[in-house]
PDB file of C-alpha atoms in Angstrom:
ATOM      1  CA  UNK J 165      -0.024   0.902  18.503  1.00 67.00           C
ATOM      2  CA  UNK J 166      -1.769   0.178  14.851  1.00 85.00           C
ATOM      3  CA  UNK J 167      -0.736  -3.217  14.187  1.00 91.00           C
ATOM      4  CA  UNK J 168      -1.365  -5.494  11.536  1.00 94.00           C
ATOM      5  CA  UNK J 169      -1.096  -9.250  11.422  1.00 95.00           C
ATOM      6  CA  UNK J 170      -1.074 -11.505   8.493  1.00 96.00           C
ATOM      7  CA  UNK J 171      -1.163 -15.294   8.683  1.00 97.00           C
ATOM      8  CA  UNK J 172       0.398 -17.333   6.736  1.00 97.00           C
ATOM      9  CA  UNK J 173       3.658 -15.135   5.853  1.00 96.00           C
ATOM     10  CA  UNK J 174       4.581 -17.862   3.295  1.00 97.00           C
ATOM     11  CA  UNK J 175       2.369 -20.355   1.665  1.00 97.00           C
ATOM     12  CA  UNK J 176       2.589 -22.633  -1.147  1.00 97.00           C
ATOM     13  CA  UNK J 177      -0.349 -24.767  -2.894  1.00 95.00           C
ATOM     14  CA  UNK J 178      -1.572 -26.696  -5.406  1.00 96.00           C
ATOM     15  CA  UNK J 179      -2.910 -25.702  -8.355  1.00 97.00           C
ATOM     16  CA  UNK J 180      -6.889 -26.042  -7.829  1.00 96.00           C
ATOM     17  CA  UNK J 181      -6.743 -25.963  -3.930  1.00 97.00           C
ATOM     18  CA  UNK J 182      -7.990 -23.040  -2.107  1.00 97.00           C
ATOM     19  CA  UNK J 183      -5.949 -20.955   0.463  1.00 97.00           C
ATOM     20  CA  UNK J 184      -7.250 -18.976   3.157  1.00 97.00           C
ATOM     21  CA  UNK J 185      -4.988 -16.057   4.284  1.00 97.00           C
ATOM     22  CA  UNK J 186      -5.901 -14.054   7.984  1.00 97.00           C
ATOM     23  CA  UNK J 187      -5.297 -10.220   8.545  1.00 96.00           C
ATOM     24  CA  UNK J 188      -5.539  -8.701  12.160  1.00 95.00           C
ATOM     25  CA  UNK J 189      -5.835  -5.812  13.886  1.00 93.00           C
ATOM     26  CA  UNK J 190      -3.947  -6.405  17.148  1.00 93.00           C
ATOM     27  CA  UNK J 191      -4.666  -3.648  18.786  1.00 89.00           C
ATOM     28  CA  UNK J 192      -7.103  -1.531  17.258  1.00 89.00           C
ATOM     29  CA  UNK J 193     -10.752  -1.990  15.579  1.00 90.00           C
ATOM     30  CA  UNK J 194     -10.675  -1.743  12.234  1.00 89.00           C
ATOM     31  CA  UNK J 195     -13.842  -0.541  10.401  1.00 86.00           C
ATOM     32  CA  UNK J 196     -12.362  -0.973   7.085  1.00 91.00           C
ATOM     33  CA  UNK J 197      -9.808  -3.386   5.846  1.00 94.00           C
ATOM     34  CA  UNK J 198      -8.201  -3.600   2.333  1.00 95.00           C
ATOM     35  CA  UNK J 199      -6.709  -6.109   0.168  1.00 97.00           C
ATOM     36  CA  UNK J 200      -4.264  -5.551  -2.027  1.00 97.00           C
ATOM     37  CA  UNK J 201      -1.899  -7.630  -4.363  1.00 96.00           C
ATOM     38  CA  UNK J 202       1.692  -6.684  -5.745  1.00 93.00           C
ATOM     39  CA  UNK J 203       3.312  -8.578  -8.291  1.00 91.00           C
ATOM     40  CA  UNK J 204       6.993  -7.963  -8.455  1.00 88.00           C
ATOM     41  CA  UNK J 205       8.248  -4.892  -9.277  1.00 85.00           C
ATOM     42  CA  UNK J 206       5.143  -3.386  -9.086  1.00 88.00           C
ATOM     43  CA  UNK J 207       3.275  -1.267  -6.849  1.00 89.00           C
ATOM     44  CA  UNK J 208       0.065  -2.185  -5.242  1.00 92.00           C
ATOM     45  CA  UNK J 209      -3.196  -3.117  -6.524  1.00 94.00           C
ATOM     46  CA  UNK J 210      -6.434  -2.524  -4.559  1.00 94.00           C
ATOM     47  CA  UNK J 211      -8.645  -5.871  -4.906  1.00 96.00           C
ATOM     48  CA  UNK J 212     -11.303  -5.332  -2.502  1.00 95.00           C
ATOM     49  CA  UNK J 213     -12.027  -2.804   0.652  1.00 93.00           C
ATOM     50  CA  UNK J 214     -14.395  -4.813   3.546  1.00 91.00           C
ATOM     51  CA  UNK J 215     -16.063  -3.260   6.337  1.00 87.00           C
ATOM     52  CA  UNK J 216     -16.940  -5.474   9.005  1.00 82.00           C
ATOM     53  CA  UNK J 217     -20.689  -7.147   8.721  1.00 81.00           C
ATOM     54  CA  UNK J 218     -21.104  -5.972   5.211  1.00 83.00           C
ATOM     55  CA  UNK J 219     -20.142  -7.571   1.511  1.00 87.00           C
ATOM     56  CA  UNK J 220     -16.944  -6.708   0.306  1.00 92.00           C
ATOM     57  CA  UNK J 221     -16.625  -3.833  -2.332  1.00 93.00           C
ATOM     58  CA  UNK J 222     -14.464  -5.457  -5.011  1.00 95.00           C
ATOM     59  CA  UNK J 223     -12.508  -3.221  -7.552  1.00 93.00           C
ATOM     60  CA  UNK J 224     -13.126  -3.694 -11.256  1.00 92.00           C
ATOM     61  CA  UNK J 225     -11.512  -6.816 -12.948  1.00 93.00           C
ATOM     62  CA  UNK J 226     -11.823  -8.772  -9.432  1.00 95.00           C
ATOM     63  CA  UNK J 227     -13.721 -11.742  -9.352  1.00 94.00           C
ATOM     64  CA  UNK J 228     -15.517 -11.932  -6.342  1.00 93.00           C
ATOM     65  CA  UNK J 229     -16.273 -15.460  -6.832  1.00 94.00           C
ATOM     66  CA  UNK J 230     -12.375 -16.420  -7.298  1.00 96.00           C
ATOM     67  CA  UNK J 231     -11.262 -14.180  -3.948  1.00 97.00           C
ATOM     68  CA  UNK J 232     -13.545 -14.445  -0.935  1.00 95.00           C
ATOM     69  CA  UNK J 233     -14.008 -12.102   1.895  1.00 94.00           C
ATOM     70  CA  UNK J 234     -15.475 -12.563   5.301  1.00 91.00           C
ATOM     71  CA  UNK J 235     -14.571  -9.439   7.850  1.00 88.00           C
ATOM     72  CA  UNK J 236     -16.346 -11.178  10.350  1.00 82.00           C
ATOM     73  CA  UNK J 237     -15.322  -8.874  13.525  1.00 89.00           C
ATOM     74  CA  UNK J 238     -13.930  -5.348  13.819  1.00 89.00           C
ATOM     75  CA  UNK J 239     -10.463  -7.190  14.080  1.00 92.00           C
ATOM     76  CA  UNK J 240     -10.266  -9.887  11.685  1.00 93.00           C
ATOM     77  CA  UNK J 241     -10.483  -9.812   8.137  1.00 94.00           C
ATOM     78  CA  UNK J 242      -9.775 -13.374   5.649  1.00 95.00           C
ATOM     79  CA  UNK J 243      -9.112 -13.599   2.054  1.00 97.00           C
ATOM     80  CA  UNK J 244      -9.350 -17.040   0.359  1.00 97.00           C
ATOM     81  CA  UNK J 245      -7.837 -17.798  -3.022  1.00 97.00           C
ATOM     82  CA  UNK J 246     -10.681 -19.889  -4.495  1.00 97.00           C
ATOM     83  CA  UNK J 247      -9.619 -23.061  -6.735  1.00 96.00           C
ATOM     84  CA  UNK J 248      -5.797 -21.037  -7.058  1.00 96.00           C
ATOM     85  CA  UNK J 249      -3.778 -21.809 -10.366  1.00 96.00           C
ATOM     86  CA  UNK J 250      -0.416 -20.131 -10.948  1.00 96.00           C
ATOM     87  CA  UNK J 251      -1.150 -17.241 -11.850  1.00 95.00           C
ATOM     88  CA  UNK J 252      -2.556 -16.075  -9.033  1.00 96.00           C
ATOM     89  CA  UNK J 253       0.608 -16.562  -7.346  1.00 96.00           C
ATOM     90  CA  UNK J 254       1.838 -12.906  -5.763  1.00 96.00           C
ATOM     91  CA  UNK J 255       2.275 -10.995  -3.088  1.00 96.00           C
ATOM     92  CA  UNK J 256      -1.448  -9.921  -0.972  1.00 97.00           C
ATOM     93  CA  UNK J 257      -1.320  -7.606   1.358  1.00 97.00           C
ATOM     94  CA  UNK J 258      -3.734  -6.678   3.618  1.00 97.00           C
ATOM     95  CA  UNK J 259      -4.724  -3.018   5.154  1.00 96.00           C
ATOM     96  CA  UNK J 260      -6.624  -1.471   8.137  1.00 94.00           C
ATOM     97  CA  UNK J 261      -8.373   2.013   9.024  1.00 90.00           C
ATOM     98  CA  UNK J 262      -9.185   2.178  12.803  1.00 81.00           C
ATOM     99  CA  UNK J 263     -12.224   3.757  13.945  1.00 72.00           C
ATOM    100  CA  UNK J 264     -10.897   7.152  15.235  1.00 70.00           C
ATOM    101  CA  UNK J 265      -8.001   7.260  12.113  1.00 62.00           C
ATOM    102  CA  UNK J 266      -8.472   9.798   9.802  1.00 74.00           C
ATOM    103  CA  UNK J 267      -7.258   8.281   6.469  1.00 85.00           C
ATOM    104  CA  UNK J 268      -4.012   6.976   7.429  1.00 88.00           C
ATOM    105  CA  UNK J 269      -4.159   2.518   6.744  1.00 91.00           C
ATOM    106  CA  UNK J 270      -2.116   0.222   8.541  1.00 92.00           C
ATOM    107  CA  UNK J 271      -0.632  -2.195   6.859  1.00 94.00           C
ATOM    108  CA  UNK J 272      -0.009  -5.980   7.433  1.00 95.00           C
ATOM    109  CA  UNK J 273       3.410  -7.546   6.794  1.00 94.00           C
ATOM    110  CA  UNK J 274       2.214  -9.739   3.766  1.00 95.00           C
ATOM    111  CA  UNK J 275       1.380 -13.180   2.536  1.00 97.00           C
ATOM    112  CA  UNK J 276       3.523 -14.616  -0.524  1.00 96.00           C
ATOM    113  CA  UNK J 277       1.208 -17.092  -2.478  1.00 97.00           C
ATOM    114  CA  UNK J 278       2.919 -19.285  -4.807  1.00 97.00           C
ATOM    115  CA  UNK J 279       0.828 -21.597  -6.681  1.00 97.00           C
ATOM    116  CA  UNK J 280       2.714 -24.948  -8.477  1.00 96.00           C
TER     117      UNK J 280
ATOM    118  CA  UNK C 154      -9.848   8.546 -15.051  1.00 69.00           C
ATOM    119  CA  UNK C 155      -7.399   7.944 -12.237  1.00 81.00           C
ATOM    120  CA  UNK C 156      -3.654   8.305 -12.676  1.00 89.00           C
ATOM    121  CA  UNK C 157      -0.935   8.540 -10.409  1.00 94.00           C
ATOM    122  CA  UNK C 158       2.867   8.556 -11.883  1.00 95.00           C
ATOM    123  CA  UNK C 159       6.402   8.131 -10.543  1.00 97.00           C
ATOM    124  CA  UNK C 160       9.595   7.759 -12.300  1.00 96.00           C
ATOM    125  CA  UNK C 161      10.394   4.070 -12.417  1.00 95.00           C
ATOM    126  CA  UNK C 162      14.051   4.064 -11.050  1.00 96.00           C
ATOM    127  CA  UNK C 163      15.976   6.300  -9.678  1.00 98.00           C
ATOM    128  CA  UNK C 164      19.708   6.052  -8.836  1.00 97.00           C
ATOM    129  CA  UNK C 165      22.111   8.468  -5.918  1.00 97.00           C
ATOM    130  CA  UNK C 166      25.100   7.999  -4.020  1.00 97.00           C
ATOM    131  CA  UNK C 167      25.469   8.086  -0.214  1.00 97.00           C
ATOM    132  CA  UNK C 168      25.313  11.060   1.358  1.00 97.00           C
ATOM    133  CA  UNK C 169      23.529  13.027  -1.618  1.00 97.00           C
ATOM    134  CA  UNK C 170      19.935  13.938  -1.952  1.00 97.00           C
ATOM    135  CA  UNK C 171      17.150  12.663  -3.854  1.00 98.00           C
ATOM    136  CA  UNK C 172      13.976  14.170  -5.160  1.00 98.00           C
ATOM    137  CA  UNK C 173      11.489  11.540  -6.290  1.00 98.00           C
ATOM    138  CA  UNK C 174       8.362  13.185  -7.912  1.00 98.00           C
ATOM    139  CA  UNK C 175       4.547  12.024  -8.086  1.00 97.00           C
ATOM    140  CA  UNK C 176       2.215  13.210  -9.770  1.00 97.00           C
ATOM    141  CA  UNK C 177      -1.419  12.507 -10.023  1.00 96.00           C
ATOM    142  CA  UNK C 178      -4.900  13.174 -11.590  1.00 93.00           C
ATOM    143  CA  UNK C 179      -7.945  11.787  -9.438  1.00 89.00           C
ATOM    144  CA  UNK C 180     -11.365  11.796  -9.476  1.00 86.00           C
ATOM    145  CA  UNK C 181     -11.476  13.305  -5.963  1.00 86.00           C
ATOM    146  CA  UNK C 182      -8.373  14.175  -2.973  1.00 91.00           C
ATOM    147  CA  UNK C 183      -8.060  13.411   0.606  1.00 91.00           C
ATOM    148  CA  UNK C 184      -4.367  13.757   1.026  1.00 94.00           C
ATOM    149  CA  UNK C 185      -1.599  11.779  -0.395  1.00 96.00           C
ATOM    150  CA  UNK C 186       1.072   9.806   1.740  1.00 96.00           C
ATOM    151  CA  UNK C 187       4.194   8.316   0.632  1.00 97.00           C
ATOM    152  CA  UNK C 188       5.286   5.123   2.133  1.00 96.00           C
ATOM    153  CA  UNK C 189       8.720   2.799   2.028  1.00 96.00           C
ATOM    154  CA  UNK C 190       8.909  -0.511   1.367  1.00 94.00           C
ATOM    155  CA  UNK C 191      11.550  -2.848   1.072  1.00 94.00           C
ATOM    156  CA  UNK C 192      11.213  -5.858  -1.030  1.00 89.00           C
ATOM    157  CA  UNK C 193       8.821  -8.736   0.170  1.00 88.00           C
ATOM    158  CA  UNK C 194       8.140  -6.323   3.354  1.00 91.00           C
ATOM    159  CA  UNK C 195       4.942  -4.323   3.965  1.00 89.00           C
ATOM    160  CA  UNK C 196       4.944  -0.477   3.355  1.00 92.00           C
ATOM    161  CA  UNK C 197       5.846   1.620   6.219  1.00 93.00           C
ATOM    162  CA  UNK C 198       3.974   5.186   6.202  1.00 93.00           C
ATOM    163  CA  UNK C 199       6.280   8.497   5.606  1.00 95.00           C
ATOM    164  CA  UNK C 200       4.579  11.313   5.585  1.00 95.00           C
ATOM    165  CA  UNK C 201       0.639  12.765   5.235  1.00 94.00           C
ATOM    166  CA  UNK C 202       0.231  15.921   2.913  1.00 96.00           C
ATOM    167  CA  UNK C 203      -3.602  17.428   2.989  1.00 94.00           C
ATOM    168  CA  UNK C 204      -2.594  21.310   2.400  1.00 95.00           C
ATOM    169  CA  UNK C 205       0.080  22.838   0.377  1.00 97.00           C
ATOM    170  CA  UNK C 206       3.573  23.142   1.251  1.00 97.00           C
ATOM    171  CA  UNK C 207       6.442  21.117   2.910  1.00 96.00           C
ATOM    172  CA  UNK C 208       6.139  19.082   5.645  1.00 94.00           C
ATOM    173  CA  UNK C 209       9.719  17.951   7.086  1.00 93.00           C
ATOM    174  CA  UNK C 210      10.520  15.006   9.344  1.00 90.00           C
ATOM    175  CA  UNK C 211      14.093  14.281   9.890  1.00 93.00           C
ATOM    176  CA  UNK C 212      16.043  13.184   6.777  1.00 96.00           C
ATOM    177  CA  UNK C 213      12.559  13.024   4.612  1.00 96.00           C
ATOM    178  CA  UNK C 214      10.427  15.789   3.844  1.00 97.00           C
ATOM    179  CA  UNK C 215       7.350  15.930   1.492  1.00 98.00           C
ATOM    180  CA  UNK C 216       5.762  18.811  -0.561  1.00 98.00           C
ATOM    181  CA  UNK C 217       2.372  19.080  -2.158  1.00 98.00           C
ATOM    182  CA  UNK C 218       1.046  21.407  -5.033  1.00 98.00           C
ATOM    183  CA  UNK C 219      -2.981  20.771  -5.155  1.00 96.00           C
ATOM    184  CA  UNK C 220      -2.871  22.947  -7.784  1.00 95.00           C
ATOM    185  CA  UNK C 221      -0.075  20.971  -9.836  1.00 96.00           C
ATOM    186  CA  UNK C 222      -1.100  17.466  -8.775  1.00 96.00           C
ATOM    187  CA  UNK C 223       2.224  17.410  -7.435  1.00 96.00           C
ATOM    188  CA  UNK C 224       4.005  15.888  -5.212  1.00 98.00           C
ATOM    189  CA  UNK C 225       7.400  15.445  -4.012  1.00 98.00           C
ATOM    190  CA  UNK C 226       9.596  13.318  -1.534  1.00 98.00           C
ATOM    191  CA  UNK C 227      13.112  14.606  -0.534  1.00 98.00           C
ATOM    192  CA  UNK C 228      15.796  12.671   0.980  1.00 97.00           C
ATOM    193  CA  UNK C 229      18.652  13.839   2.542  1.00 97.00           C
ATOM    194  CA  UNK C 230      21.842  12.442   3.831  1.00 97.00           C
ATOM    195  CA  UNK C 231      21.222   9.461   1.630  1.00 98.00           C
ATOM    196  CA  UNK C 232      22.069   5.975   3.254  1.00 97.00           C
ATOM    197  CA  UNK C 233      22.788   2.424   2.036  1.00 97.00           C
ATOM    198  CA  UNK C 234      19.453   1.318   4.053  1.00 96.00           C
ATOM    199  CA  UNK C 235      17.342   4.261   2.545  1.00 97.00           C
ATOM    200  CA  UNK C 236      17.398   1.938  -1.026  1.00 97.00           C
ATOM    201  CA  UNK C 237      13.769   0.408  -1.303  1.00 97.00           C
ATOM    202  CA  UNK C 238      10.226   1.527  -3.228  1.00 96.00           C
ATOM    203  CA  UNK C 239       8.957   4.934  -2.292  1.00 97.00           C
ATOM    204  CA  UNK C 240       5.217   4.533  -3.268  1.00 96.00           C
ATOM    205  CA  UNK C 241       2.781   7.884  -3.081  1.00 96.00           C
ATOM    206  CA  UNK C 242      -0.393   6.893  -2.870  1.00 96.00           C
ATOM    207  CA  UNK C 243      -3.788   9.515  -2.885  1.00 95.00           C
ATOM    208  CA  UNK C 244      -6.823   9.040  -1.132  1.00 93.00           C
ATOM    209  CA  UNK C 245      -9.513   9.706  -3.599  1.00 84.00           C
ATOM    210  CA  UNK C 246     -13.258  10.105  -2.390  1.00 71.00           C
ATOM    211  CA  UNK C 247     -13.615   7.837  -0.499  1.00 75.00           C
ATOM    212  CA  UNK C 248     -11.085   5.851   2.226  1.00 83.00           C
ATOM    213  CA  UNK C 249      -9.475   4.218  -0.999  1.00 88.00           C
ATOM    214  CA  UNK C 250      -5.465   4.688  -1.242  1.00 92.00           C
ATOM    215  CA  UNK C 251      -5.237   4.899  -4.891  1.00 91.00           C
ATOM    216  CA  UNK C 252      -1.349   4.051  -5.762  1.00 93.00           C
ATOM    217  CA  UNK C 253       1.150   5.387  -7.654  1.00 91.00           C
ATOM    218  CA  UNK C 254       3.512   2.876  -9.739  1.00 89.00           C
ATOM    219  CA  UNK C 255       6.414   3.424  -6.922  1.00 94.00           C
ATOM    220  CA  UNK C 256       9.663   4.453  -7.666  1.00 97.00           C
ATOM    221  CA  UNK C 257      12.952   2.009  -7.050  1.00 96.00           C
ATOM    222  CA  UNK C 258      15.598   3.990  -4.974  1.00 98.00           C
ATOM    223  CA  UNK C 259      19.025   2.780  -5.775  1.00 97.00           C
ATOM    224  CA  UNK C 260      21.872   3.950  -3.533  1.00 97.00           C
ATOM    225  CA  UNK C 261      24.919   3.331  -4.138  1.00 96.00           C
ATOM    226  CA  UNK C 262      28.458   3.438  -2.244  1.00 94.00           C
TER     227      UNK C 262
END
C-alpha cells in the first residue's frame, strides 16, 4: 500500500515552454502533498505543501507564479514549470500524507526536468 | 532558525559498520525519520524516532537524543548495495519534513 506515482519520469523542454508534471496517490487519499526539488548532490528542498481544494503554501524564495499547483482531488496533485529556462532544470519530487498517516510521507519516484 | 546537519561523505568497507550522525535545531519536533535513496531514485523510509532511545530493524537501527538534537543511523553488516544518501529529515510543527543535507555512503570492497 502507500504508493506514489509521478508522470513524466523524464522530460526535456525548451527554454520558455511550460511543463506540467502529475503526482498520484494510487492507493490512498492524500490530504497533503509536497513538492520538493533536489539538485545533484544535494538533499531535498521543500517548494510547496498542497492540500486538496485549497492554495498551495509555498516556502520562502518560491515563486508561486513561476511553479503552479492545482491538487485538484484527494489523489492527484500537478506541478507546472511556468515559462522554464535552464536553470530550473533538476530533479522534483513529489510527496503524500494519507488521511489516517501519522507523519510518515510517501514519496513519488521523481521527475528529471532538463531545460535546453 | 532551522538547521539540520550531516556529515557530507562518509566512507566503510563491506562487512563493517557505520554510524552516520544528524543533528538538528528546529523551531518545533514531531519525530525525525531517516530515509535511503539511491541516485536519481525516490527516498525509501528507514526508520521513525518520536521518543528517546534505539529503535532496531534488521541491519539498521536508529537512536534519538531530544535532549541533544541528536540523532543517529547504524548500519551493520555493511553491503555493496547499502552505498546511497541516508537523509534524516525532522518534522517540525507542522506536517513539514524539514531535511537534513544527507550524507553519501561509500562502501567499498
Amino acid at each position: 500500500g502507500a504508493v506514489v506515482s509521478q508522470h513524466p519520469s523524464r522530460v526535456i523542454c525548451k527554454s520558455g515552454t511550460s511543463v506540467k508534471i502529475e503526482c498520484r496517490s494510487l492507493d490512498f487519499q492524500a490530504t497533503t502533498m509536497f513538492w520538493y526539488r533536489q539538485f545533484p548532490k544535494q538533499s531535498l528542498m521543500l517548494m510547496a505543501t498542497s492540500n486538496e481544494g485549497s492554495k498551495a503554501t509555498y516556502e520562502q524564495g518560491v515563486e508561486k507564479d513561476k511553479f503552479l499547483i492545482n491538487h485538484a482531488s484527494l489523489t492527484l496533485s500537478t506541478l507546472t514549470v511556468t515559462s522554464a529556462h535552464p536553470e530550473d532544470s533538476s530533479f522534483y519530487i513529489c510527496s503524500a500524507r494519507g488521511q489516517r498517516s501519522t507523519y510518515e510521507q510517501y514519496f513519488g519516484p521523481g521527475t528529471r526536468l532538463t531545460v535546453t | 532558525g532551522q538547521n539540520i546537519d550531516q556529515p557530507t561523505e562518509m566512507t566503510a568497507t563491506e562487512g563493517a559498520i557505520v554510524q552516520i550522525n544528524c543533528t538538528y535545531q528546529t523551531s518545533g519536533f514531531n519525530g525525525l525519520f531517516w530515509y535511503q535513496q539511491h541516485a536519481g531514485e525516490a527516498p525509501t523510509f528507514l526508520s521513525y524516532n518520536v521518543l528517546d532511545g534505539l529503535e532496531e530493524k534488521g541491519r539498521f537501527s536508529s537512536f534519538l537524543s531530544r535532549s541533544k538534537g541528536y540523532s543517529y543511523l547504524l548500519l551493520k553488516e555493511l553491503q555493496m548495495k547499502d552505498s546511497a544518501s541516508y537523509l534524516c529529515a525532522v518534522v517540525s510543527g507542522t506536517y513539514k519534513y524539514i531535511f537534513g543535507t544527507g550524507t553519501r555512503l561509500k562502501v567499498l570492497a
